[in-house]
PDB file of C-alpha atoms in Angstrom:
ATOM      1  CA  MET A   1     125.623  71.451 132.736  1.00  0.00           C
ATOM      2  CA  VAL A   2     128.634  70.764 130.518  1.00  0.00           C
ATOM      3  CA  LYS A   3     126.473  69.066 127.888  1.00  0.00           C
ATOM      4  CA  LYS A   4     123.456  71.377 128.305  1.00  0.00           C
ATOM      5  CA  TYR A   5     125.477  74.586 127.858  1.00  0.00           C
ATOM      6  CA  PHE A   6     128.183  73.264 125.500  1.00  0.00           C
ATOM      7  CA  VAL A   7     130.977  74.207 127.894  1.00  0.00           C
ATOM      8  CA  ASP A   8     134.490  73.932 126.477  1.00  0.00           C
ATOM      9  CA  VAL A   9     136.507  74.944 129.554  1.00  0.00           C
ATOM     10  CA  VAL A  10     135.652  74.241 133.208  1.00  0.00           C
ATOM     11  CA  VAL A  11     137.372  75.507 136.349  1.00  0.00           C
ATOM     12  CA  LEU A  12     136.748  73.782 139.677  1.00  0.00           C
ATOM     13  CA  LEU A  13     137.955  75.375 142.898  1.00  0.00           C
ATOM     14  CA  GLU A  14     138.554  73.722 146.253  1.00  0.00           C
ATOM     15  CA  PRO A  15     137.627  70.248 144.976  1.00  0.00           C
ATOM     16  CA  ARG A  16     138.421  68.499 148.291  1.00  0.00           C
ATOM     17  CA  THR A  17     139.681  65.420 146.486  1.00  0.00           C
ATOM     18  CA  SER A  18     142.741  64.177 144.579  1.00  0.00           C
ATOM     19  CA  SER A  19     143.787  64.898 141.023  1.00  0.00           C
ATOM     20  CA  GLU A  20     143.223  61.196 140.285  1.00  0.00           C
ATOM     21  CA  VAL A  21     139.511  61.740 140.890  1.00  0.00           C
ATOM     22  CA  CYS A  22     139.788  64.823 138.682  1.00  0.00           C
ATOM     23  CA  ARG A  23     141.231  62.791 135.810  1.00  0.00           C
ATOM     24  CA  LYS A  24     138.312  60.356 135.997  1.00  0.00           C
ATOM     25  CA  LEU A  25     135.801  63.222 136.119  1.00  0.00           C
ATOM     26  CA  MET A  26     137.541  64.959 133.220  1.00  0.00           C
ATOM     27  CA  LYS A  27     137.122  61.927 130.966  1.00  0.00           C
ATOM     28  CA  LYS A  28     133.526  61.365 132.096  1.00  0.00           C
ATOM     29  CA  LEU A  29     132.665  64.974 131.172  1.00  0.00           C
ATOM     30  CA  GLY A  30     134.325  64.675 127.762  1.00  0.00           C
ATOM     31  CA  PHE A  31     137.401  66.800 128.402  1.00  0.00           C
ATOM     32  CA  ASP A  32     140.804  65.639 127.222  1.00  0.00           C
ATOM     33  CA  SER A  33     143.150  68.199 128.783  1.00  0.00           C
ATOM     34  CA  LEU A  34     143.880  69.259 132.333  1.00  0.00           C
ATOM     35  CA  ILE A  35     145.930  71.590 134.512  1.00  0.00           C
ATOM     36  CA  VAL A  36     145.930  70.929 138.263  1.00  0.00           C
ATOM     37  CA  GLU A  37     147.149  72.882 141.260  1.00  0.00           C
ATOM     38  CA  GLU A  38     146.834  70.346 144.060  1.00  0.00           C
ATOM     39  CA  ALA A  39     144.978  71.182 147.255  1.00  0.00           C
ATOM     40  CA  GLN A  40     146.946  71.636 150.458  1.00  0.00           C
ATOM     41  CA  GLY A  41     145.177  68.935 152.484  1.00  0.00           C
ATOM     42  CA  PHE A  42     141.497  69.824 152.066  1.00  0.00           C
ATOM     43  CA  ALA A  43     142.160  73.529 151.469  1.00  0.00           C
ATOM     44  CA  GLY A  44     142.500  75.115 148.064  1.00  0.00           C
ATOM     45  CA  GLY A  45     143.129  73.292 144.851  1.00  0.00           C
ATOM     46  CA  ILE A  46     142.354  74.413 141.307  1.00  0.00           C
ATOM     47  CA  TRP A  47     141.419  72.235 138.330  1.00  0.00           C
ATOM     48  CA  ILE A  48     141.120  73.533 134.778  1.00  0.00           C
ATOM     49  CA  MET A  49     139.676  71.047 132.251  1.00  0.00           C
ATOM     50  CA  TRP A  50     139.062  71.673 128.555  1.00  0.00           C
ATOM     51  CA  GLN A  51     138.433  70.164 125.150  1.00  0.00           C
ATOM     52  CA  SER A  52     141.605  70.598 123.100  1.00  0.00           C
ATOM     53  CA  LYS A  53     139.604  70.832 119.849  1.00  0.00           C
ATOM     54  CA  LYS A  54     137.772  73.882 121.212  1.00  0.00           C
ATOM     55  CA  ALA A  55     140.533  75.743 123.050  1.00  0.00           C
ATOM     56  CA  GLU A  56     144.274  75.758 123.497  1.00  0.00           C
ATOM     57  CA  VAL A  57     145.111  76.379 127.157  1.00  0.00           C
ATOM     58  CA  VAL A  58     148.720  76.899 128.192  1.00  0.00           C
ATOM     59  CA  ALA A  59     149.751  77.371 131.805  1.00  0.00           C
ATOM     60  CA  VAL A  60     152.031  80.404 132.033  1.00  0.00           C
ATOM     61  CA  SER A  61     152.551  80.288 135.803  1.00  0.00           C
ATOM     62  CA  GLN A  62     150.905  78.893 138.876  1.00  0.00           C
ATOM     63  CA  SER A  63     151.049  78.876 142.640  1.00  0.00           C
ATOM     64  CA  SER A  64     148.981  77.382 145.421  1.00  0.00           C
ATOM     65  CA  GLN A  65     146.516  80.291 144.968  1.00  0.00           C
ATOM     66  CA  PHE A  66     146.216  80.675 141.194  1.00  0.00           C
ATOM     67  CA  ILE A  67     146.819  79.264 137.754  1.00  0.00           C
ATOM     68  CA  HIS A  68     147.644  81.837 135.082  1.00  0.00           C
ATOM     69  CA  CYS A  69     146.898  80.640 131.532  1.00  0.00           C
ATOM     70  CA  ARG A  70     146.832  81.884 128.005  1.00  0.00           C
ATOM     71  CA  ILE A  71     143.729  80.618 126.212  1.00  0.00           C
ATOM     72  CA  LYS A  72     143.451  80.572 122.426  1.00  0.00           C
ATOM     73  CA  ILE A  73     140.130  79.826 120.737  1.00  0.00           C
ATOM     74  CA  PRO A  74     139.680  78.387 117.220  1.00  0.00           C
ATOM     75  CA  SER A  75     139.222  81.851 115.640  1.00  0.00           C
ATOM     76  CA  GLY A  76     142.829  82.608 116.655  1.00  0.00           C
ATOM     77  CA  GLN A  77     141.891  85.110 119.342  1.00  0.00           C
ATOM     78  CA  PHE A  78     143.503  84.693 122.726  1.00  0.00           C
ATOM     79  CA  PHE A  79     143.180  86.058 126.228  1.00  0.00           C
ATOM     80  CA  GLU A  80     144.900  85.743 129.576  1.00  0.00           C
ATOM     81  CA  PHE A  81     143.016  83.906 132.304  1.00  0.00           C
ATOM     82  CA  ASN A  82     143.634  83.500 136.025  1.00  0.00           C
ATOM     83  CA  ALA A  83     141.750  80.942 138.075  1.00  0.00           C
ATOM     84  CA  VAL A  84     142.091  82.049 141.704  1.00  0.00           C
ATOM     85  CA  TYR A  85     141.473  80.331 144.997  1.00  0.00           C
ATOM     86  CA  ALA A  86     142.775  82.706 147.663  1.00  0.00           C
ATOM     87  CA  SER A  87     144.048  81.391 150.957  1.00  0.00           C
ATOM     88  CA  LEU A  88     142.017  81.907 154.107  1.00  0.00           C
ATOM     89  CA  THR A  89     145.248  83.070 155.774  1.00  0.00           C
ATOM     90  CA  GLN A  90     145.582  86.866 155.550  1.00  0.00           C
ATOM     91  CA  ASN A  91     149.363  87.044 154.952  1.00  0.00           C
ATOM     92  CA  LEU A  92     149.146  84.437 152.162  1.00  0.00           C
ATOM     93  CA  ARG A  93     146.235  86.331 150.594  1.00  0.00           C
ATOM     94  CA  GLU A  94     148.345  89.497 150.660  1.00  0.00           C
ATOM     95  CA  LYS A  95     151.079  87.580 148.813  1.00  0.00           C
ATOM     96  CA  LEU A  96     148.437  86.757 146.187  1.00  0.00           C
ATOM     97  CA  TRP A  97     147.548  90.460 145.903  1.00  0.00           C
ATOM     98  CA  ASP A  98     151.230  91.236 145.251  1.00  0.00           C
ATOM     99  CA  ASP A  99     151.465  88.427 142.668  1.00  0.00           C
ATOM    100  CA  LEU A 100     148.342  89.613 140.834  1.00  0.00           C
ATOM    101  CA  HIS A 101     149.506  93.221 140.897  1.00  0.00           C
ATOM    102  CA  ASN A 102     152.892  92.239 139.426  1.00  0.00           C
ATOM    103  CA  LEU A 103     151.201  90.026 136.845  1.00  0.00           C
ATOM    104  CA  SER A 104     148.814  92.802 135.796  1.00  0.00           C
ATOM    105  CA  ASP A 105     151.815  94.913 134.769  1.00  0.00           C
ATOM    106  CA  THR A 106     152.750  92.279 132.161  1.00  0.00           C
ATOM    107  CA  ILE A 107     149.326  91.827 130.556  1.00  0.00           C
ATOM    108  CA  THR A 108     148.636  93.841 127.427  1.00  0.00           C
ATOM    109  CA  GLY A 109     145.511  92.167 126.038  1.00  0.00           C
ATOM    110  CA  PRO A 110     142.215  90.833 127.353  1.00  0.00           C
ATOM    111  CA  TRP A 111     142.396  89.334 130.851  1.00  0.00           C
ATOM    112  CA  ILE A 112     139.823  87.388 132.822  1.00  0.00           C
ATOM    113  CA  LEU A 113     140.486  87.113 136.533  1.00  0.00           C
ATOM    114  CA  GLY A 114     138.021  84.874 138.320  1.00  0.00           C
ATOM    115  CA  GLY A 115     137.581  82.596 141.260  1.00  0.00           C
ATOM    116  CA  ASP A 116     137.183  82.720 145.010  1.00  0.00           C
ATOM    117  CA  PHE A 117     139.173  85.586 146.498  1.00  0.00           C
ATOM    118  CA  ASN A 118     137.955  84.951 150.067  1.00  0.00           C
ATOM    119  CA  GLU A 119     137.575  88.708 150.338  1.00  0.00           C
ATOM    120  CA  ILE A 120     134.870  91.238 149.527  1.00  0.00           C
ATOM    121  CA  VAL A 121     134.762  94.824 148.322  1.00  0.00           C
ATOM    122  CA  TYR A 122     131.461  95.858 149.921  1.00  0.00           C
ATOM    123  CA  SER A 123     129.976  94.947 153.298  1.00  0.00           C
ATOM    124  CA  HIS A 124     126.627  93.946 151.712  1.00  0.00           C
ATOM    125  CA  GLU A 125     128.454  91.038 150.041  1.00  0.00           C
ATOM    126  CA  LYS A 126     128.643  89.286 153.410  1.00  0.00           C
ATOM    127  CA  LYS A 127     125.846  87.927 155.558  1.00  0.00           C
ATOM    128  CA  GLY A 128     126.303  86.778 159.160  1.00  0.00           C
ATOM    129  CA  GLY A 129     129.466  85.751 160.953  1.00  0.00           C
ATOM    130  CA  VAL A 130     132.253  88.063 162.032  1.00  0.00           C
ATOM    131  CA  ALA A 131     131.791  91.757 161.227  1.00  0.00           C
ATOM    132  CA  VAL A 132     133.306  93.060 158.006  1.00  0.00           C
ATOM    133  CA  ASP A 133     136.692  94.773 158.333  1.00  0.00           C
ATOM    134  CA  PRO A 134     136.440  97.933 156.173  1.00  0.00           C
ATOM    135  CA  SER A 135     140.232  98.142 155.827  1.00  0.00           C
ATOM    136  CA  LYS A 136     140.342  94.664 154.217  1.00  0.00           C
ATOM    137  CA  CYS A 137     137.524  95.642 151.844  1.00  0.00           C
ATOM    138  CA  ALA A 138     139.400  98.817 150.908  1.00  0.00           C
ATOM    139  CA  LYS A 139     142.630  96.865 150.340  1.00  0.00           C
ATOM    140  CA  PHE A 140     140.875  94.366 148.043  1.00  0.00           C
ATOM    141  CA  ALA A 141     139.119  97.165 146.136  1.00  0.00           C
ATOM    142  CA  SER A 142     142.469  98.919 145.759  1.00  0.00           C
ATOM    143  CA  ILE A 143     144.106  95.796 144.357  1.00  0.00           C
ATOM    144  CA  LEU A 144     141.302  95.314 141.813  1.00  0.00           C
ATOM    145  CA  ASN A 145     141.621  98.962 140.815  1.00  0.00           C
ATOM    146  CA  GLU A 146     145.432  98.800 140.516  1.00  0.00           C
ATOM    147  CA  CYS A 147     145.126  95.661 138.378  1.00  0.00           C
ATOM    148  CA  GLN A 148     142.596  97.529 136.206  1.00  0.00           C
ATOM    149  CA  VAL A 149     139.949  94.811 136.468  1.00  0.00           C
ATOM    150  CA  ALA A 150     136.204  95.279 136.886  1.00  0.00           C
ATOM    151  CA  ASP A 151     133.957  93.256 139.156  1.00  0.00           C
ATOM    152  CA  LEU A 152     131.237  91.809 136.919  1.00  0.00           C
ATOM    153  CA  GLY A 153     129.130  90.729 139.895  1.00  0.00           C
ATOM    154  CA  CYS A 154     127.274  87.440 140.018  1.00  0.00           C
ATOM    155  CA  ASP A 155     124.142  85.840 138.644  1.00  0.00           C
ATOM    156  CA  GLY A 156     122.051  83.979 141.200  1.00  0.00           C
ATOM    157  CA  SER A 157     122.394  83.852 144.938  1.00  0.00           C
ATOM    158  CA  PRO A 158     125.269  86.015 146.176  1.00  0.00           C
ATOM    159  CA  PHE A 159     125.705  83.579 149.067  1.00  0.00           C
ATOM    160  CA  THR A 160     126.766  80.119 147.911  1.00  0.00           C
ATOM    161  CA  TRP A 161     125.468  78.405 151.019  1.00  0.00           C
ATOM    162  CA  GLN A 162     121.894  79.518 150.174  1.00  0.00           C
ATOM    163  CA  GLY A 163     121.791  77.579 146.907  1.00  0.00           C
ATOM    164  CA  PRO A 164     119.749  78.574 143.832  1.00  0.00           C
ATOM    165  CA  LYS A 165     116.547  80.551 144.298  1.00  0.00           C
TER     166      LYS A 165
END
């Protein structure tokens, strides 16, 4: 996919392996730069890989649930970017909401916020399992609204375990 679509920056979430494996993969895919937030056992983990000739990526801050970067492209334009992998633990996820809300107050230009939030806004975004808690959906929707970000939706299967159609 990297070669087919000429991808300059890749984010991998919950890799379930070490950063040493990431470094080998990075070189194999043709990337020369890397930022890693290590997984906690087999949970979490965020890898950002890029080609330094195509983008300048600088980590501004990071935690176990996100990496906040400033990305500059060759034209000189830049934007803020957060790669998110939210904890499955509710109180840790709420800490992430607070962090993102505080961060949003400091951003004045373009901002891309993406990843796996382990939360949904609408009940139709979930299939099977435990019933949706409307109060959690409302809280997540409120956070997105307060951060002034828009949900762009997805392309393809909304349920990752179904695979491509």
